């Protein structure tokens, strides 16, 4: 392999590395409670009281029905002058708060998305486009009137009127609207950098664009819809969880409704006490049904999407985020993801009879004009190892020989010295042609480097071989640890590379990946994904080129790079606006975090019920069977204060857990068994214990404030 | 608790434990259609059955076809039993000339529903209602048929987990035939012979009338008892030949037969866990379920035994010795056979209600409140502590689905069990089954607690709802609740104290039994169909582990918490309040 051929990807990644340090407009993490957002959410919580919309959430809908019932009976009792109105009033009030708190959680998540959508929408102005008519003339057209297939031209300073592909020309484009990156990017016809997005601005040059989307369907439109949650569909797991909690709600509804006849029997037998009032029965019901998870479920989903967005990744559906948590195999591109974009010189191996310094000097001189990253790394290595400063060579004293695919070497002719570096075969030929002689050990040295997965770069001066520069792929710092971490999480990593199997195997071993696909063609990738899926695995991959599109579409999670082609972006179900393929790992973590948050709050919600029983059951039946007072293990003051305390705790816990729902449970990359043990302890056992002191404290306060 | 009592409980557990692997492995071989050591002796019977019935054992069925076969099988069984009961006066083997007036349509319905659902709730008293023909050709046949069907369904559900990307879950007719021919028949024959050897009767003679030493005339019932007794326990049916069930000396004469009967009850449910592990290719999974069964069983038995041995403090206050001494059992001996004593009665009570057997060797109505709560709660779990033959396994698999779904999310993956993703369909089906159980128990008990019957009206011959109870106060409530719990859980044991042979109870309990059986297993078969079609996800370190102690704890927790949350309010008005009232010295008439 030649040293100076640049892989296109190498350029791209180099650019990413340079720009990733710049501030990002979208990637900032917003404070949890922004005053304006919170205000909007509060207003929305009331709008969400509409029972038609609330029907989407069966658990909270049941609470609302209970609140209406309690309020109805309260009003009746108010007119008839029945007792216990103060108690019923407080119950009704807290039931309404329960509904509002649940609404607030959802509204909060939505409002955070809306705030982001608004800032995007501001950029969406109706610009005038220069449309090319069939006859080749240019006419003015509103960007909103452009259809897929139209061709437009854009000059420096123009707003690109719609999504499309560059079909002619090259230009620098400011995409900060979408990506938050202020550094301009290059868009050119053909190749993998042809896609442009509506709303971005051409900074220089002149390009011709074929529009690929109709009005209202552009990338920006979709992005706005996604962040607003307008297109939000419930994800499969969310639906399943909804069924579970709706089922539990139904069971508790039965348990509470049948308490009415059971109590009637008990009252008749005991000859004392009375059937619990509607307010008390509704209170028990609301405390038992999983209001915590019911109230927070959709907020968790929206917030999960939002977290992905904060990493500057645009997920096309919540389903994709959920699938990311389930991924079993990660297909990672070697270059730019596992290794730094470029090979680097790591060692000088002098030929027999040549000193290290001599080789280093020649290597540096031959590379001075070589602007490729490999070339620069040679200069740097020589500087670091042998303190050879980069020297300025006057142009007239030296002739730089650029690399050509034909000679497969480059170098410099300097004061009569002919310094060359290049592929081993090419250099040997060069030396022999000049009557020189190549020692056998030189060839062996070169083969040894090849076998180890490195790239040998031979250096010669005239008829004399000087030695070999060992170029090596450098595995990114911390990558090995991350891959090991992924393995602990049960995720296989597969390295995809165009390298030959020998080189690939060496890098794979160094990075510690589980498998690799060498000399990978797009077809190979697709087949590999199909094979993994046939074995029941879920596969995630990144891609940017048009030829990646089939594989991106086949993968369960396809993360397309924003710098890639429109075809790739359409095929994937996520787009990384930073075009950083390593993001895939973060996306997986976010997916897992989303599922863990749901599971944790469900477990917590159900575990809470035990304490509530101990608060309400004795309160309900003490009048008929005083002996049941023994179940009042918390020592709550009165039946009223006990019921009220349980209802208040139930409402407050929703609000208390909103931050957790929005932020997500802290995710630790552990194996499943340790994660389960840990989370069961916190949310299961913790969920059983926590309400006991909580209800007790509220009971104390209620009595202190003479509320019950 | 006495050390001898604990030792007997331990002995019982060890006996079961020893048989899990050999019988479980044998059953796995049977249901995989492979050759076993009994094939030379019994293969002809299997082949003959297929030939006579026109069954093609290798034609696989989808879950819908499997369910349809099961339902037609049950309807057929129902009609046979119903007609035999109603027509017994005109049929042979009726030496006592039991007529039709004894068997009202509602009783016939209740009994037929009871035996096809493996419940064996008995609103009647066997020795004074049914002819030998009804007992043998009707009830005993259904003891085999309903048990075989239960095993078949469990195997079909296991196939749902074991298979991948397949649309079928086996052939119902082949499964039922194999369960009968290779499992139930040989074990029943051996067991019946053993019981006979210990003094259980087996004849077709008319009842014997004897003159007692006091000169009074006494009728001693006879009949083909041993043959029904064996399958009664082995098939976790529980319907006694006599009203007194396993406390009758002709059914259960000695402590040895008592131990043997309990052993038969747990034998197949215990072994099926190993069959399950073998069929899904990981026996650890089976042992995990066995461990969960064991934990819940042992908790139950020691709570029951402990409270029974502690006895009733009210009696203690009256100066009656309740402590166990060398000369007497102490504790609560009310309603118990002296030849069994407290430990073996508490153990039998727990075993029979864990497995949905329902045979009894003591009066559950006479248990102390918390000891009585144990059998009631055992059934409320949905009969998933060993459970009925087959029914226990498919019941616990339902709870595995629920447990994995709730907690499995906490490992950050879509929950999966045995490599199968637990999604919408499975959750929906699991919830449907749990809801059906709760509806049946709570709604019927609720209505029955308050419904105002006209005295001596049609629905309730002896009087108002409460008049059907022999006890007032919370214990009366427990009697109603226990009846519907037992019917819905297809257990069939009675708390007694309830005059159940009235049109209202016969009909509602009959419906409860049908709901408890079919509305529970049909959703499960649907889930099995959906699971069989799925791919198996390979196990990685990111997979929720379902074989270790953590999972066992989670599963036990899920079963107990779901049961407790659903029924705690009802229980608090029954046994729980009764316990506190007993402690405070209150007595009800």
CSV table of N, CA and C in Angstrom, one decimal, chain A residues 236-237 239-241 243-244 247-248 250-252 254-255 258-259 261-266 269-270 325-326 328 487-490 533-538 592 595-596 598-600 602-603 606 609-610 613-614 617 621 624-625 627-628 630-631 671-673 675-677 679-680 683 688, chain B residues 165 402 405-415 421 423-424 427-428 431 434-435 438-439 442-443 445-447 449-450 466 469 472-474 476-477 480-481 535-538 540-545 550 554 561 564-566 568-570 572-573 576-577 580-581 583-584 586 588:
chain,number,residue,atom,x,y,z
A,236,UNK,N,-42.4,0.2,20.8
A,236,UNK,CA,-42.9,-1.1,21.1
A,236,UNK,C,-42.9,-1.5,22.6
A,237,UNK,N,-41.7,-1.2,23.2
A,237,UNK,CA,-41.6,-1.5,24.6
A,237,UNK,C,-42.5,-0.6,25.5
A,239,UNK,N,-45.4,0.5,24.6
A,239,UNK,CA,-46.7,0.0,24.5
A,239,UNK,C,-46.9,-1.2,25.4
A,240,UNK,N,-45.9,-2.1,25.4
A,240,UNK,CA,-46.0,-3.3,26.2
A,240,UNK,C,-46.1,-2.9,27.7
A,241,UNK,N,-45.3,-1.9,28.1
A,241,UNK,CA,-45.3,-1.5,29.4
A,241,UNK,C,-46.6,-0.8,29.8
A,243,UNK,N,-49.4,-1.7,28.5
A,243,UNK,CA,-50.4,-2.8,28.7
A,243,UNK,C,-50.2,-3.3,30.1
A,244,UNK,N,-49.0,-3.5,30.6
A,244,UNK,CA,-48.8,-4.0,31.9
A,244,UNK,C,-49.4,-3.1,33.0
A,247,UNK,N,-53.1,-3.2,32.8
A,247,UNK,CA,-53.6,-4.4,33.4
A,247,UNK,C,-53.6,-4.3,34.9
A,248,UNK,N,-52.5,-3.8,35.5
A,248,UNK,CA,-52.4,-3.7,36.9
A,248,UNK,C,-53.5,-2.8,37.4
A,250,UNK,N,-56.4,-2.3,36.1
A,250,UNK,CA,-57.7,-3.0,36.1
A,250,UNK,C,-57.8,-3.9,37.3
A,251,UNK,N,-56.7,-4.6,37.6
A,251,UNK,CA,-56.8,-5.5,38.8
A,251,UNK,C,-57.0,-4.7,40.1
A,252,UNK,N,-56.4,-3.6,40.2
A,252,UNK,CA,-56.6,-2.8,41.5
A,252,UNK,C,-58.0,-2.2,41.5
A,254,UNK,N,-60.6,-3.7,40.4
A,254,UNK,CA,-61.4,-4.8,40.8
A,254,UNK,C,-61.3,-4.9,42.4
A,255,UNK,N,-60.0,-4.9,42.8
A,255,UNK,CA,-59.8,-5.1,44.2
A,255,UNK,C,-60.4,-4.1,45.1
A,258,UNK,N,-64.6,-4.2,44.7
A,258,UNK,CA,-65.2,-5.3,45.4
A,258,UNK,C,-65.0,-5.1,46.9
A,259,UNK,N,-64.2,-4.2,47.3
A,259,UNK,CA,-64.1,-3.9,48.8
A,259,UNK,C,-65.4,-3.4,49.3
A,261,UNK,N,-68.7,-4.4,48.5
A,261,UNK,CA,-69.5,-5.5,49.1
A,261,UNK,C,-68.8,-6.2,50.3
A,262,UNK,N,-67.5,-6.4,50.2
A,262,UNK,CA,-66.8,-7.1,51.3
A,262,UNK,C,-67.0,-6.3,52.6
A,263,UNK,N,-66.9,-5.0,52.5
A,263,UNK,CA,-67.0,-4.2,53.7
A,263,UNK,C,-68.5,-4.2,54.2
A,264,UNK,N,-69.4,-4.3,53.2
A,264,UNK,CA,-70.8,-4.4,53.6
A,264,UNK,C,-71.1,-5.6,54.4
A,265,UNK,N,-70.5,-6.7,54.0
A,265,UNK,CA,-70.6,-8.0,54.7
A,265,UNK,C,-70.0,-7.8,56.1
A,266,UNK,N,-68.8,-7.2,56.1
A,266,UNK,CA,-68.1,-7.1,57.4
A,266,UNK,C,-68.8,-6.2,58.4
A,269,UNK,N,-71.6,-8.0,59.8
A,269,UNK,CA,-71.2,-9.0,60.8
A,269,UNK,C,-70.7,-8.3,62.1
A,270,UNK,N,-69.9,-7.3,61.9
A,270,UNK,CA,-69.3,-6.6,63.1
A,270,UNK,C,-70.3,-5.8,63.9
A,325,UNK,N,-30.6,0.2,22.7
A,325,UNK,CA,-30.3,-0.5,23.9
A,325,UNK,C,-30.2,-2.0,23.8
A,326,UNK,N,-30.8,-2.5,22.8
A,326,UNK,CA,-30.9,-4.0,22.6
A,326,UNK,C,-29.7,-4.5,21.8
A,328,UNK,N,-26.8,-6.2,20.0
A,328,UNK,CA,-25.8,-7.2,20.4
A,328,UNK,C,-24.5,-7.0,19.7
A,487,UNK,N,-18.0,-5.4,25.9
A,487,UNK,CA,-18.0,-6.8,26.0
A,487,UNK,C,-18.7,-7.2,27.3
A,488,UNK,N,-18.4,-6.5,28.4
A,488,UNK,CA,-19.0,-6.8,29.7
A,488,UNK,C,-20.5,-6.5,29.6
A,489,UNK,N,-20.9,-5.5,28.8
A,489,UNK,CA,-22.3,-5.2,28.6
A,489,UNK,C,-23.0,-6.2,27.7
A,490,UNK,N,-22.2,-7.2,27.2
A,490,UNK,CA,-22.8,-8.2,26.3
A,490,UNK,C,-22.8,-7.8,24.9
A,533,UNK,N,-28.1,-11.0,12.1
A,533,UNK,CA,-29.5,-10.9,12.4
A,533,UNK,C,-30.2,-12.3,12.3
A,534,UNK,N,-29.7,-13.2,11.4
A,534,UNK,CA,-30.3,-14.5,11.3
A,534,UNK,C,-30.0,-15.3,12.6
A,535,UNK,N,-28.9,-14.9,13.3
A,535,UNK,CA,-28.5,-15.6,14.5
A,535,UNK,C,-29.3,-15.0,15.7
A,536,UNK,N,-30.2,-14.0,15.4
A,536,UNK,CA,-31.0,-13.4,16.5
A,536,UNK,C,-30.3,-12.2,17.1
A,537,UNK,N,-29.3,-11.7,16.5
A,537,UNK,CA,-28.6,-10.5,17.1
A,537,UNK,C,-29.1,-9.2,16.5
A,538,UNK,N,-29.1,-8.2,17.2
A,538,UNK,CA,-29.4,-6.9,16.7
A,538,UNK,C,-28.1,-6.1,16.4
A,592,UNK,N,-30.0,2.1,26.4
A,592,UNK,CA,-30.0,1.3,27.6
A,592,UNK,C,-30.6,2.1,28.8
A,595,UNK,N,-34.3,2.3,28.8
A,595,UNK,CA,-35.0,1.1,29.2
A,595,UNK,C,-34.9,0.9,30.7
A,596,UNK,N,-33.7,1.2,31.2
A,596,UNK,CA,-33.4,1.0,32.7
A,596,UNK,C,-34.3,2.0,33.5
A,598,UNK,N,-37.2,3.2,32.7
A,598,UNK,CA,-38.6,2.7,32.7
A,598,UNK,C,-38.7,1.6,33.7
A,599,UNK,N,-37.8,0.6,33.6
A,599,UNK,CA,-37.9,-0.6,34.5
A,599,UNK,C,-37.8,-0.1,35.9
A,600,UNK,N,-36.8,0.8,36.2
A,600,UNK,CA,-36.6,1.2,37.6
A,600,UNK,C,-37.9,1.9,38.2
A,602,UNK,N,-41.0,1.5,37.1
A,602,UNK,CA,-42.1,0.6,37.2
A,602,UNK,C,-41.9,-0.2,38.5
A,603,UNK,N,-40.7,-0.7,38.7
A,603,UNK,CA,-40.5,-1.5,39.9
A,603,UNK,C,-40.7,-0.7,41.2
A,606,UNK,N,-44.5,-0.1,41.8
A,606,UNK,CA,-45.2,-1.3,42.3
A,606,UNK,C,-44.8,-1.6,43.7
A,609,UNK,N,-46.5,0.1,46.7
A,609,UNK,CA,-47.9,-0.2,47.1
A,609,UNK,C,-48.0,-0.8,48.5
A,610,UNK,N,-46.9,-1.6,48.8
A,610,UNK,CA,-47.0,-2.3,50.1
A,610,UNK,C,-47.2,-1.4,51.3
A,613,UNK,N,-50.7,0.1,51.5
A,613,UNK,CA,-51.7,-0.8,52.1
A,613,UNK,C,-51.7,-0.7,53.6
A,614,UNK,N,-50.4,-0.6,54.1
A,614,UNK,CA,-50.3,-0.5,55.6
A,614,UNK,C,-50.8,0.8,56.1
A,617,UNK,N,-55.4,0.4,54.6
A,617,UNK,CA,-56.3,-0.7,55.0
A,617,UNK,C,-56.7,-0.6,56.5
A,621,UNK,N,-60.7,0.1,57.8
A,621,UNK,CA,-61.5,-0.9,58.5
A,621,UNK,C,-61.5,-0.9,60.0
A,624,UNK,N,-64.9,-0.8,61.8
A,624,UNK,CA,-65.6,-2.1,62.0
A,624,UNK,C,-64.9,-3.1,62.8
A,625,UNK,N,-63.6,-3.2,62.6
A,625,UNK,CA,-62.7,-4.1,63.3
A,625,UNK,C,-61.6,-3.4,63.9
A,627,UNK,N,-59.5,-4.3,65.8
A,627,UNK,CA,-58.3,-5.1,65.9
A,627,UNK,C,-57.4,-4.9,64.8
A,628,UNK,N,-57.9,-4.4,63.6
A,628,UNK,CA,-57.0,-4.2,62.5
A,628,UNK,C,-56.1,-3.1,62.7
A,630,UNK,N,-53.8,-3.0,64.5
A,630,UNK,CA,-52.5,-3.6,64.6
A,630,UNK,C,-51.7,-3.5,63.3
A,631,UNK,N,-52.4,-3.4,62.2
A,631,UNK,CA,-51.7,-3.3,60.9
A,631,UNK,C,-51.1,-1.9,60.7
A,671,UNK,N,-22.2,-5.8,33.6
A,671,UNK,CA,-22.9,-6.9,33.1
A,671,UNK,C,-24.3,-6.9,33.7
A,672,UNK,N,-25.1,-7.7,33.0
A,672,UNK,CA,-26.6,-7.7,33.3
A,672,UNK,C,-26.8,-8.1,34.8
A,673,UNK,N,-26.1,-9.1,35.2
A,673,UNK,CA,-26.4,-9.6,36.6
A,673,UNK,C,-26.1,-8.6,37.6
A,675,UNK,N,-25.9,-5.3,37.2
A,675,UNK,CA,-26.8,-4.2,37.0
A,675,UNK,C,-28.2,-4.5,37.7
A,676,UNK,N,-28.6,-5.7,37.4
A,676,UNK,CA,-29.9,-6.1,38.0
A,676,UNK,C,-29.9,-6.1,39.5
A,677,UNK,N,-28.8,-6.7,40.1
A,677,UNK,CA,-28.7,-6.7,41.5
A,677,UNK,C,-28.7,-5.3,42.1
A,679,UNK,N,-29.9,-2.5,40.7
A,679,UNK,CA,-31.1,-1.7,40.5
A,679,UNK,C,-32.3,-2.3,41.3
A,680,UNK,N,-32.2,-3.7,41.4
A,680,UNK,CA,-33.3,-4.3,42.2
A,680,UNK,C,-33.2,-3.8,43.7
A,683,UNK,N,-34.2,0.2,43.5
A,683,UNK,CA,-35.6,0.6,43.1
A,683,UNK,C,-36.6,-0.4,43.6
A,688,UNK,N,-39.8,-0.5,48.3
A,688,UNK,CA,-40.6,-1.0,49.4
A,688,UNK,C,-40.5,-0.2,50.7
B,165,UNK,N,-38.6,-19.7,15.4
B,165,UNK,CA,-39.1,-19.4,14.0
B,165,UNK,C,-40.0,-20.6,13.5
B,402,UNK,N,-43.9,-12.1,33.5
B,402,UNK,CA,-44.2,-10.8,34.2
B,402,UNK,C,-42.9,-10.3,34.9
B,405,UNK,N,-40.3,-9.1,32.6
B,405,UNK,CA,-40.7,-7.9,31.9
B,405,UNK,C,-40.5,-6.7,32.8
B,406,UNK,N,-40.9,-6.8,34.1
B,406,UNK,CA,-40.8,-5.7,35.0
B,406,UNK,C,-39.4,-5.4,35.3
B,407,UNK,N,-38.6,-6.4,35.8
B,407,UNK,CA,-37.3,-6.1,36.3
B,407,UNK,C,-36.3,-6.2,35.1
B,408,UNK,N,-36.6,-7.0,34.1
B,408,UNK,CA,-35.6,-7.1,33.0
B,408,UNK,C,-35.2,-5.8,32.3
B,409,UNK,N,-36.2,-4.9,32.3
B,409,UNK,CA,-35.9,-3.6,31.8
B,409,UNK,C,-34.7,-3.0,32.5
B,410,UNK,N,-34.5,-3.3,33.7
B,410,UNK,CA,-33.5,-2.7,34.5
B,410,UNK,C,-32.1,-3.1,34.1
B,411,UNK,N,-31.9,-4.0,33.2
B,411,UNK,CA,-30.6,-4.3,32.7
B,411,UNK,C,-30.4,-3.6,31.4
B,412,UNK,N,-31.3,-2.8,31.0
B,412,UNK,CA,-31.1,-2.0,29.8
B,412,UNK,C,-31.4,-2.7,28.5
B,413,UNK,N,-32.2,-3.7,28.5
B,413,UNK,CA,-32.5,-4.4,27.3
B,413,UNK,C,-34.0,-4.6,27.2
B,414,UNK,N,-34.5,-4.8,26.0
B,414,UNK,CA,-35.9,-5.3,25.9
B,414,UNK,C,-35.9,-6.6,26.7
B,415,UNK,N,-36.8,-6.8,27.6
B,415,UNK,CA,-36.8,-8.0,28.4
B,415,UNK,C,-36.8,-9.3,27.6
B,421,UNK,N,-37.7,-12.6,23.2
B,421,UNK,CA,-38.1,-11.2,23.6
B,421,UNK,C,-39.5,-11.2,24.2
B,423,UNK,N,-42.5,-9.2,24.5
B,423,UNK,CA,-43.0,-7.9,23.9
B,423,UNK,C,-44.5,-7.8,24.2
B,424,UNK,N,-45.1,-6.9,23.5
B,424,UNK,CA,-46.5,-6.6,23.6
B,424,UNK,C,-47.4,-7.8,23.8
B,427,UNK,N,-46.9,-9.8,27.0
B,427,UNK,CA,-47.4,-9.1,28.2
B,427,UNK,C,-48.9,-9.0,28.2
B,428,UNK,N,-49.5,-8.8,27.1
B,428,UNK,CA,-50.9,-8.7,27.0
B,428,UNK,C,-51.6,-10.0,27.5
B,431,UNK,N,-51.1,-10.6,31.2
B,431,UNK,CA,-52.0,-9.8,32.0
B,431,UNK,C,-53.5,-10.2,31.9
B,434,UNK,N,-53.9,-13.1,34.3
B,434,UNK,CA,-54.0,-12.7,35.7
B,434,UNK,C,-55.3,-11.9,36.0
B,435,UNK,N,-55.7,-11.1,35.0
B,435,UNK,CA,-57.0,-10.4,35.2
B,435,UNK,C,-58.2,-11.3,35.3
B,438,UNK,N,-58.4,-12.7,38.7
B,438,UNK,CA,-58.8,-11.8,39.7
B,438,UNK,C,-60.3,-11.5,39.6
B,439,UNK,N,-60.8,-11.3,38.3
B,439,UNK,CA,-62.2,-11.1,38.1
B,439,UNK,C,-63.0,-12.2,38.7
B,442,UNK,N,-62.7,-12.1,42.7
B,442,UNK,CA,-63.2,-11.0,43.4
B,442,UNK,C,-64.7,-10.7,43.1
B,443,UNK,N,-65.1,-10.8,41.8
B,443,UNK,CA,-66.4,-10.4,41.5
B,443,UNK,C,-67.4,-11.4,42.1
B,445,UNK,N,-67.0,-13.4,44.7
B,445,UNK,CA,-67.1,-13.3,46.1
B,445,UNK,C,-67.8,-12.0,46.5
B,446,UNK,N,-67.6,-11.0,45.8
B,446,UNK,CA,-68.2,-9.7,46.1
B,446,UNK,C,-69.7,-9.8,46.0
B,447,UNK,N,-70.2,-10.4,44.9
B,447,UNK,CA,-71.7,-10.5,44.7
B,447,UNK,C,-72.2,-11.4,45.8
B,449,UNK,N,-71.2,-12.0,48.8
B,449,UNK,CA,-71.2,-11.5,50.1
B,449,UNK,C,-72.4,-10.6,50.4
B,450,UNK,N,-73.0,-10.1,49.4
B,450,UNK,CA,-74.1,-9.1,49.7
B,450,UNK,C,-75.4,-9.5,49.0
B,466,UNK,N,-75.9,-15.5,54.0
B,466,UNK,CA,-75.2,-15.8,55.2
B,466,UNK,C,-75.7,-17.1,55.8
B,469,UNK,N,-73.7,-20.2,55.4
B,469,UNK,CA,-72.4,-20.3,56.2
B,469,UNK,C,-72.7,-20.8,57.5
B,472,UNK,N,-70.1,-17.1,61.6
B,472,UNK,CA,-70.3,-15.7,61.5
B,472,UNK,C,-69.0,-15.0,61.4
B,473,UNK,N,-69.0,-13.6,61.3
B,473,UNK,CA,-67.8,-12.9,61.4
B,473,UNK,C,-66.8,-13.1,60.2
B,474,UNK,N,-65.6,-12.7,60.4
B,474,UNK,CA,-64.6,-12.8,59.3
B,474,UNK,C,-64.5,-14.2,58.8
B,476,UNK,N,-66.7,-16.4,58.4
B,476,UNK,CA,-67.8,-16.6,57.4
B,476,UNK,C,-67.3,-16.1,56.0
B,477,UNK,N,-66.7,-14.9,56.1
B,477,UNK,CA,-66.2,-14.3,54.9
B,477,UNK,C,-65.2,-15.1,54.2
B,480,UNK,N,-66.6,-17.9,52.1
B,480,UNK,CA,-67.1,-17.5,50.8
B,480,UNK,C,-65.8,-17.3,49.9
B,481,UNK,N,-64.9,-16.5,50.4
B,481,UNK,CA,-63.7,-16.2,49.6
B,481,UNK,C,-63.0,-17.5,49.2
B,535,UNK,N,-37.3,-15.5,17.0
B,535,UNK,CA,-35.9,-16.0,17.0
B,535,UNK,C,-35.4,-16.1,18.5
B,536,UNK,N,-34.4,-16.9,18.6
B,536,UNK,CA,-33.7,-17.0,20.0
B,536,UNK,C,-32.5,-16.0,19.9
B,537,UNK,N,-32.5,-15.2,20.9
B,537,UNK,CA,-31.4,-14.2,21.0
B,537,UNK,C,-30.2,-14.9,21.7
B,538,UNK,N,-29.0,-14.9,21.2
B,538,UNK,CA,-27.9,-15.6,21.9
B,538,UNK,C,-27.7,-15.0,23.2
B,540,UNK,N,-25.6,-13.5,26.2
B,540,UNK,CA,-24.3,-12.8,26.4
B,540,UNK,C,-24.3,-12.3,27.8
B,541,UNK,N,-23.2,-11.7,28.2
B,541,UNK,CA,-23.1,-11.1,29.6
B,541,UNK,C,-24.1,-10.0,29.8
B,542,UNK,N,-24.7,-9.5,28.7
B,542,UNK,CA,-25.7,-8.5,28.8
B,542,UNK,C,-27.1,-9.1,29.0
B,543,UNK,N,-27.2,-10.4,28.9
B,543,UNK,CA,-28.5,-11.0,29.0
B,543,UNK,C,-28.9,-11.1,30.5
B,544,UNK,N,-30.2,-10.8,30.8
B,544,UNK,CA,-30.7,-11.0,32.1
B,544,UNK,C,-30.6,-12.5,32.5
B,545,UNK,N,-29.8,-12.8,33.6
B,545,UNK,CA,-29.7,-14.2,33.9
B,545,UNK,C,-30.9,-14.7,34.6
B,550,UNK,N,-30.6,-14.8,42.3
B,550,UNK,CA,-31.3,-13.5,42.1
B,550,UNK,C,-32.6,-13.6,41.4
B,554,UNK,N,-36.4,-12.9,42.6
B,554,UNK,CA,-37.2,-12.0,41.9
B,554,UNK,C,-38.5,-12.7,41.5
B,561,UNK,N,-45.9,-10.7,45.6
B,561,UNK,CA,-46.3,-9.4,45.6
B,561,UNK,C,-47.6,-9.2,44.7
B,564,UNK,N,-50.3,-10.7,46.7
B,564,UNK,CA,-50.6,-10.0,47.9
B,564,UNK,C,-51.3,-8.7,47.6
B,565,UNK,N,-50.8,-8.0,46.5
B,565,UNK,CA,-51.4,-6.7,46.2
B,565,UNK,C,-52.9,-6.9,45.7
B,566,UNK,N,-53.1,-8.0,45.0
B,566,UNK,CA,-54.5,-8.2,44.5
B,566,UNK,C,-55.4,-8.5,45.6
B,568,UNK,N,-54.8,-8.5,49.2
B,568,UNK,CA,-54.6,-8.1,50.6
B,568,UNK,C,-55.8,-7.5,51.2
B,569,UNK,N,-56.6,-6.6,50.5
B,569,UNK,CA,-57.7,-6.0,51.1
B,569,UNK,C,-58.8,-7.1,51.5
B,570,UNK,N,-59.0,-8.0,50.6
B,570,UNK,CA,-59.9,-9.1,50.9
B,570,UNK,C,-59.4,-9.9,52.1
B,572,UNK,N,-57.5,-9.1,54.4
B,572,UNK,CA,-57.5,-8.3,55.7
B,572,UNK,C,-58.9,-8.4,56.4
B,573,UNK,N,-59.9,-8.6,55.5
B,573,UNK,CA,-61.3,-8.7,56.1
B,573,UNK,C,-61.6,-10.1,56.5
B,576,UNK,N,-56.9,-12.3,58.2
B,576,UNK,CA,-56.0,-11.4,59.0
B,576,UNK,C,-56.7,-10.8,60.2
B,577,UNK,N,-57.9,-10.2,59.9
B,577,UNK,CA,-58.6,-9.7,61.1
B,577,UNK,C,-59.0,-10.7,62.1
B,580,UNK,N,-56.2,-11.3,64.5
B,580,UNK,CA,-56.1,-10.3,65.6
B,580,UNK,C,-57.3,-10.4,66.6
B,581,UNK,N,-58.5,-10.8,66.0
B,581,UNK,CA,-59.6,-10.9,66.9
B,581,UNK,C,-59.4,-12.1,67.8
B,583,UNK,N,-56.5,-13.3,68.8
B,583,UNK,CA,-55.6,-12.9,69.8
B,583,UNK,C,-56.2,-12.0,70.9
B,584,UNK,N,-57.2,-11.2,70.5
B,584,UNK,CA,-57.8,-10.3,71.5
B,584,UNK,C,-58.9,-11.1,72.3
B,586,UNK,N,-61.7,-12.5,71.1
B,586,UNK,CA,-63.1,-12.4,70.7
B,586,UNK,C,-63.6,-13.7,70.1
B,588,UNK,N,-66.7,-15.7,68.0
B,588,UNK,CA,-67.9,-15.6,67.2
B,588,UNK,C,-68.7,-16.8,67.3
